[in-house]
């Protein structure tokens, strides 16, 4: 009969539920640490990583991690602006490769005296 009383007291012990909560929190902390370690910008990750945040939007940002050095470049809307001229044509082939064909300019005409 005494063993039955000890089992009932064991079931009602509030500290056991706290121990179970601690176990759950330890599992959550381990999962969070793994997700941080697998992040591309983590110091424990690859040596060279390039991340583009908000591509195509006005507040686009380019983050380059090279070893322990991290550089951030923000778009200011002036990229690709300026004068220039058409230099050729690019074609996408059926296999997915790209071929660049430069435009040929006619040779300049030189007038020689007779």
Coordinates of N, CA, C and O in Angstrom, one line a residue:
X1 N 0.8 -1.2 0.0 CA 0.0 0.0 0.0 C 0.9 1.3 0.0 O 0.5 2.3 -0.6
X2 N 2.0 1.2 0.6 CA 2.8 2.3 0.7 C 3.4 2.7 -0.7 O 3.5 3.9 -1.0
X3 N 3.6 1.8 -1.6 CA 4.1 2.0 -2.9 C 3.1 2.8 -3.7 O 3.4 3.7 -4.5
X4 N 1.8 2.5 -3.5 CA 0.8 3.2 -4.2 C 0.7 4.7 -3.8 O 0.5 5.6 -4.6
X5 N 0.9 5.0 -2.6 CA 0.9 6.3 -2.1 C 2.1 7.1 -2.7 O 2.0 8.3 -3.0
X6 N 3.3 6.5 -2.8 CA 4.4 7.1 -3.4 C 4.2 7.4 -4.8 O 4.7 8.5 -5.3
X7 N 3.6 6.5 -5.6 CA 3.3 6.8 -7.0 C 2.4 8.0 -7.1 O 2.5 8.8 -8.1
X8 N 1.4 8.1 -6.3 CA 0.4 9.2 -6.4 C 1.2 10.5 -6.1 O 0.9 11.5 -6.7
X9 N 2.0 10.5 -5.1 CA 2.8 11.7 -4.8 C 3.7 12.1 -6.0 O 3.9 13.3 -6.2
X10 N 4.2 11.1 -6.7 CA 5.1 11.3 -7.8 C 4.3 12.0 -9.0 O 4.9 12.8 -9.7
X11 N 3.1 11.6 -9.2 CA 2.3 12.2 -10.2 C 1.9 13.6 -10.0 O 1.7 14.4 -10.9
X12 N 1.8 14.0 -8.7 CA 1.3 15.3 -8.4 C 2.5 16.3 -8.2 O 2.3 17.5 -7.8
X13 N 3.7 15.9 -8.3 CA 4.8 16.8 -8.1 C 4.9 17.8 -9.2 O 5.1 17.5 -10.3
X14 N 4.8 19.1 -8.8 CA 4.8 20.2 -9.9 C 6.2 20.4 -10.5 O 6.3 21.0 -11.6
X15 N 7.2 20.0 -9.8 CA 8.6 20.2 -10.4 C 8.8 19.4 -11.6 O 9.6 19.8 -12.5
X16 N 8.1 18.3 -11.8 CA 8.3 17.4 -12.9 C 7.8 18.1 -14.2 O 8.4 18.0 -15.3
X17 N 6.7 18.9 -14.1 CA 6.3 19.6 -15.3 C 7.3 20.7 -15.7 O 7.5 21.0 -16.9
X18 N 7.9 21.3 -14.7 CA 9.0 22.3 -15.0 C 10.2 21.7 -15.7 O 10.7 22.2 -16.7
X19 N 10.5 20.5 -15.3 CA 11.6 19.7 -16.0 C 11.2 19.5 -17.4 O 12.1 19.6 -18.3
X20 N 10.0 19.1 -17.7 CA 9.6 18.9 -19.0 C 9.6 20.1 -19.9 O 10.0 20.1 -21.0
X21 N 9.2 21.3 -19.3 CA 9.3 22.5 -20.0 C 10.8 22.9 -20.3 O 11.1 23.4 -21.4
X22 N 11.7 22.6 -19.4 CA 13.1 22.9 -19.7 C 13.6 22.0 -20.9 O 14.3 22.5 -21.7
X23 N 13.2 20.8 -20.9 CA 13.5 19.9 -22.1 C 13.0 20.5 -23.4 O 13.7 20.5 -24.4
X24 N 11.8 21.0 -23.4 CA 11.2 21.6 -24.6 C 12.0 22.8 -25.0 O 12.3 23.0 -26.2
X25 N 12.4 23.7 -24.1 CA 13.2 24.9 -24.4 C 14.6 24.5 -24.9 O 15.1 25.2 -25.8
X26 N 15.2 23.5 -24.4 CA 16.5 23.0 -24.9 C 16.4 22.6 -26.3 O 17.3 22.9 -27.1
X27 N 15.3 21.9 -26.7 CA 15.2 21.5 -28.1 C 15.0 22.7 -29.0 O 15.5 22.8 -30.1
X28 N 14.2 23.7 -28.5 CA 14.0 24.9 -29.3 C 15.3 25.7 -29.5 O 15.6 26.2 -30.6
X29 N 16.1 25.8 -28.4 CA 17.3 26.5 -28.5 C 18.3 25.8 -29.5 O 19.0 26.5 -30.3
X30 N 18.3 24.5 -29.5 CA 19.2 23.8 -30.4 C 18.7 24.0 -31.8 O 19.6 24.2 -32.7
X31 N 17.4 24.0 -32.1 CA 16.9 24.3 -33.4 C 17.3 25.7 -33.9 O 17.7 25.9 -35.0
X32 N 17.2 26.7 -33.0 CA 17.5 28.0 -33.4 C 19.0 28.2 -33.7 O 19.4 28.9 -34.6
X33 N 19.8 27.5 -32.9 CA 21.3 27.6 -33.1 C 21.7 26.9 -34.4 O 22.5 27.4 -35.2
X34 N 21.0 25.8 -34.8 CA 21.2 25.2 -36.1 C 20.8 26.1 -37.2 O 21.5 26.2 -38.3
X35 N 19.7 26.8 -37.1 CA 19.2 27.7 -38.2 C 20.2 28.9 -38.3 O 20.4 29.4 -39.4
X36 N 20.7 29.4 -37.2 CA 21.7 30.5 -37.3 C 23.0 30.1 -37.9 O 23.6 30.8 -38.7
X37 N 23.4 28.9 -37.6 CA 24.7 28.4 -38.2 C 24.5 28.1 -39.7 O 25.5 28.2 -40.4
X38 N 23.3 27.8 -40.2 CA 23.1 27.5 -41.6 C 22.8 28.8 -42.4 O 22.6 28.7 -43.6
X39 N 22.7 29.9 -41.7 CA 22.4 31.2 -42.4 C 23.6 31.5 -43.4 O 24.7 31.3 -43.1
X40 N 23.2 32.1 -44.6 CA 24.3 32.4 -45.5 C 25.3 33.4 -45.0 O 26.4 33.4 -45.4
X41 N 24.9 34.3 -44.2 CA 25.7 35.4 -43.6 C 26.4 35.0 -42.3 O 27.0 35.9 -41.6
X42 N 26.2 33.8 -41.9 CA 26.8 33.3 -40.6 C 28.3 33.3 -40.7 O 28.9 33.0 -41.7
X43 N 29.0 33.7 -39.6 CA 30.4 33.6 -39.6 C 31.0 32.2 -39.7 O 32.1 32.0 -40.0
X44 N 30.1 31.2 -39.5 CA 30.5 29.8 -39.5 C 30.3 29.2 -40.9 O 30.6 28.0 -41.1
X45 N 29.7 29.9 -41.8 CA 29.3 29.4 -43.1 C 30.5 29.4 -44.1 O 31.7 29.4 -43.8
X46 N 30.1 29.5 -45.4 CA 31.1 29.5 -46.5 C 32.0 30.8 -46.4 O 31.6 31.8 -45.8
X47 N 33.1 30.7 -47.1 CA 34.0 31.9 -47.1 C 33.5 33.0 -48.0 O 33.7 34.2 -47.6
X48 N 32.9 32.7 -49.1 CA 32.4 33.8 -50.0 C 30.9 33.6 -50.3 O 30.6 32.6 -50.8
X49 N 30.1 34.6 -50.0 CA 28.7 34.6 -50.2 C 28.2 35.9 -50.7 O 28.7 37.0 -50.2
X50 N 27.3 35.9 -51.7 CA 26.7 37.2 -52.2 C 25.2 37.0 -52.0 O 24.6 36.0 -52.5
X51 N 24.6 38.0 -51.4 CA 23.1 37.9 -51.2 C 22.5 39.2 -51.7 O 23.1 40.3 -51.5
X52 N 21.4 39.1 -52.5 CA 20.7 40.3 -53.0 C 19.4 40.4 -52.3 O 18.6 39.5 -52.3
X53 N 19.2 41.5 -51.6 CA 18.0 41.7 -50.8 C 17.1 42.6 -51.6 O 17.5 43.6 -52.2
X54 N 15.8 42.3 -51.7 CA 14.8 43.1 -52.4 C 15.2 43.3 -53.9 O 15.3 44.5 -54.3
X55 N 15.4 42.3 -54.7 CA 15.9 42.5 -56.0 C 14.8 43.2 -56.9 O 13.6 42.9 -56.8
X56 N 15.3 44.2 -57.7 CA 14.4 44.9 -58.6 C 13.7 46.0 -57.9 O 13.0 46.8 -58.6
X57 N 13.7 46.2 -56.7 CA 13.0 47.3 -56.0 C 14.0 48.5 -55.8 O 15.2 48.3 -55.8
X58 N 13.4 49.7 -55.5 CA 14.3 50.8 -55.3 C 15.2 50.7 -54.1 O 16.3 51.3 -54.1
X59 N 14.8 49.9 -53.1 CA 15.7 49.8 -51.9 C 16.5 48.5 -52.0 O 16.8 47.9 -50.9
X60 N 16.9 48.1 -53.2 CA 17.7 46.8 -53.3 C 19.0 47.0 -52.6 O 19.6 48.1 -52.6
X61 N 19.5 45.9 -52.1 CA 20.8 45.9 -51.4 C 21.6 44.7 -51.7 O 21.0 43.6 -51.8
X62 N 22.9 44.8 -51.9 CA 23.8 43.7 -52.3 C 24.7 43.6 -51.1 O 25.4 44.5 -50.7
X63 N 24.7 42.3 -50.5 CA 25.6 42.0 -49.4 C 26.6 41.0 -49.8 O 26.2 39.9 -50.3
X64 N 27.9 41.4 -49.7 CA 29.0 40.5 -50.1 C 29.8 40.1 -48.8 O 30.3 41.0 -48.2
X65 N 29.9 38.8 -48.6 CA 30.7 38.3 -47.4 C 31.9 37.6 -48.0 O 31.7 36.6 -48.7
X66 N 33.0 38.1 -47.7 CA 34.3 37.5 -48.1 C 35.1 37.2 -46.8 O 35.8 38.1 -46.3
X67 N 35.1 36.0 -46.4 CA 35.8 35.6 -45.1 C 35.0 36.3 -44.0 O 33.8 36.0 -43.8
X68 N 35.7 37.1 -43.2 CA 35.1 37.8 -42.1 C 34.7 39.2 -42.5 O 34.1 39.9 -41.7
X69 N 35.0 39.7 -43.7 CA 34.6 41.0 -44.2 C 33.3 41.0 -44.9 O 33.0 40.2 -45.8
X70 N 32.4 41.9 -44.4 CA 31.0 42.0 -45.0 C 30.9 43.4 -45.6 O 31.1 44.4 -44.9
X71 N 30.5 43.5 -46.9 CA 30.3 44.8 -47.5 C 28.9 44.9 -48.0 O 28.3 43.9 -48.4
X72 N 28.3 46.0 -47.8 CA 26.9 46.3 -48.2 C 26.9 47.4 -49.2 O 27.5 48.4 -49.0
X73 N 26.1 47.1 -50.3 CA 26.0 48.1 -51.3 C 24.5 48.4 -51.5 O 23.7 47.4 -51.7
X74 N 24.0 49.6 -51.4 CA 22.6 50.0 -51.6 C 22.4 50.7 -52.9 O 23.2 51.5 -53.3
X75 N 21.3 50.3 -53.6 CA 21.0 51.0 -54.9 C 20.5 52.4 -54.6 O 19.8 52.7 -53.7
X76 N 21.0 53.3 -55.5 CA 20.6 54.7 -55.4 C 19.9 55.2 -56.6 O 19.6 56.3 -56.8
X77 N 19.6 54.2 -57.5 CA 18.9 54.6 -58.7 C 19.7 55.1 -59.9 O 19.2 55.3 -61.0
X78 N 21.0 55.2 -59.7 CA 21.9 55.8 -60.8 C 22.6 54.6 -61.5 O 23.3 54.9 -62.5
X79 N 22.5 53.4 -61.1 CA 23.2 52.3 -61.7 C 22.7 52.1 -63.1 O 21.5 52.1 -63.4
X80 N 23.6 51.9 -64.1 CA 23.2 51.7 -65.4 C 22.8 53.0 -66.2 O 22.5 52.9 -67.3
X81 N 23.0 54.1 -65.5 CA 22.6 55.4 -66.2 C 23.9 55.9 -66.9 O 25.0 55.7 -66.4
X82 N 23.7 56.6 -67.9 CA 24.8 57.2 -68.6 C 24.7 57.0 -70.1 O 23.8 56.3 -70.6
X83 N 25.7 57.5 -70.8 CA 25.7 57.4 -72.3 C 26.4 56.1 -72.7 O 27.2 55.5 -72.0
X84 N 26.0 55.7 -73.8 CA 26.6 54.5 -74.4 C 26.1 54.2 -75.8 O 25.2 55.0 -76.3
X85 N 26.6 53.2 -76.4 CA 26.1 52.8 -77.7 C 25.9 51.3 -77.8 O 26.6 50.6 -77.0
X86 N 25.1 50.9 -78.7 CA 24.9 49.5 -78.9 C 26.2 48.8 -79.4 O 26.8 49.3 -80.3
X87 N 26.6 47.7 -78.7 CA 27.8 47.1 -79.1 C 27.6 45.7 -79.8 O 28.6 45.1 -80.3
X88 N 26.4 45.2 -79.8 CA 26.2 43.9 -80.4 C 24.8 43.3 -79.9 O 24.0 44.0 -79.3
X89 N 24.7 42.1 -80.3 CA 23.4 41.4 -80.0 C 23.7 40.1 -79.3 O 24.7 39.4 -79.6
X90 N 22.9 39.7 -78.2 CA 23.1 38.4 -77.6 C 21.9 37.5 -77.9 O 20.8 38.0 -77.9
X91 N 22.2 36.3 -78.2 CA 21.2 35.3 -78.5 C 21.2 34.2 -77.5 O 22.3 33.7 -77.1
X92 N 20.0 33.7 -77.1 CA 19.9 32.5 -76.2 C 19.7 31.3 -77.1 O 18.7 31.2 -77.8
X93 N 20.6 30.3 -77.0 CA 20.5 29.1 -77.8 C 19.4 28.1 -77.2 O 19.0 28.3 -76.1
X94 N 19.1 27.1 -77.9 CA 18.1 26.1 -77.4 C 18.6 25.4 -76.2 O 17.8 25.0 -75.3
X95 N 19.9 25.2 -76.1 CA 20.5 24.5 -74.9 C 20.6 25.4 -73.7 O 21.1 25.0 -72.6
X96 N 20.2 26.7 -73.8 CA 20.3 27.6 -72.7 C 21.6 28.5 -72.7 O 21.7 29.4 -71.9
X97 N 22.5 28.2 -73.5 CA 23.7 29.0 -73.6 C 23.5 30.3 -74.3 O 22.5 30.5 -75.0
X98 N 24.3 31.3 -74.0 CA 24.2 32.6 -74.6 C 25.4 32.8 -75.6 O 26.5 32.5 -75.3
X99 N 25.0 33.5 -76.7 CA 26.0 33.8 -77.7 C 26.0 35.3 -78.0 O 24.9 35.8 -78.2
X100 N 27.1 35.9 -77.9 CA 27.2 37.4 -78.1 C 27.8 37.6 -79.5 O 28.9 37.0 -79.9
X101 N 27.1 38.4 -80.3 CA 27.6 38.7 -81.7 C 27.8 40.2 -81.7 O 26.9 41.0 -81.7
X102 N 29.1 40.6 -81.8 CA 29.4 42.0 -81.9 C 29.0 42.6 -83.3 O 29.0 41.9 -84.3
X103 N 28.5 43.8 -83.2 CA 28.1 44.4 -84.5 C 29.4 44.9 -85.2 O 30.3 45.4 -84.6
X104 N 29.4 44.7 -86.5 CA 30.6 45.2 -87.3 C 30.2 46.6 -87.8 O 29.1 46.8 -88.2
X105 N 31.2 47.4 -87.7 CA 31.0 48.8 -88.2 C 31.7 48.9 -89.6 O 32.7 48.3 -89.8
X106 N 31.1 49.6 -90.4 CA 31.8 49.8 -91.7 C 33.1 50.5 -91.5 O 33.2 51.4 -90.6
X107 N 34.1 50.2 -92.3 CA 35.4 50.8 -92.1 C 35.2 52.3 -92.5 O 34.5 52.6 -93.4
X108 N 35.9 53.1 -91.8 CA 35.8 54.6 -92.1 C 36.4 54.8 -93.5 O 37.4 54.2 -93.9
X109 N 35.7 55.7 -94.2 CA 36.1 56.0 -95.6 C 37.2 57.1 -95.5 O 37.0 58.1 -94.9
X110 N 38.2 56.8 -96.3 CA 39.4 57.7 -96.3 C 39.5 58.2 -97.8 O 39.6 57.4 -98.7
X111 N 39.4 59.5 -97.9 CA 39.5 60.1 -99.3 C 41.0 60.4 -99.5 O 41.6 61.2 -98.8
X112 N 41.6 59.8 -100.5 CA 43.0 60.0 -100.9 C 43.0 61.0 -102.0 O 42.2 60.9 -103.0
X113 N 44.0 61.9 -102.0 CA 44.1 62.8 -103.2 C 44.6 62.0 -104.4 O 45.4 61.1 -104.3
X114 N 44.1 62.4 -105.6 CA 44.5 61.8 -106.8 C 45.8 62.2 -107.3 O 46.4 63.2 -107.3

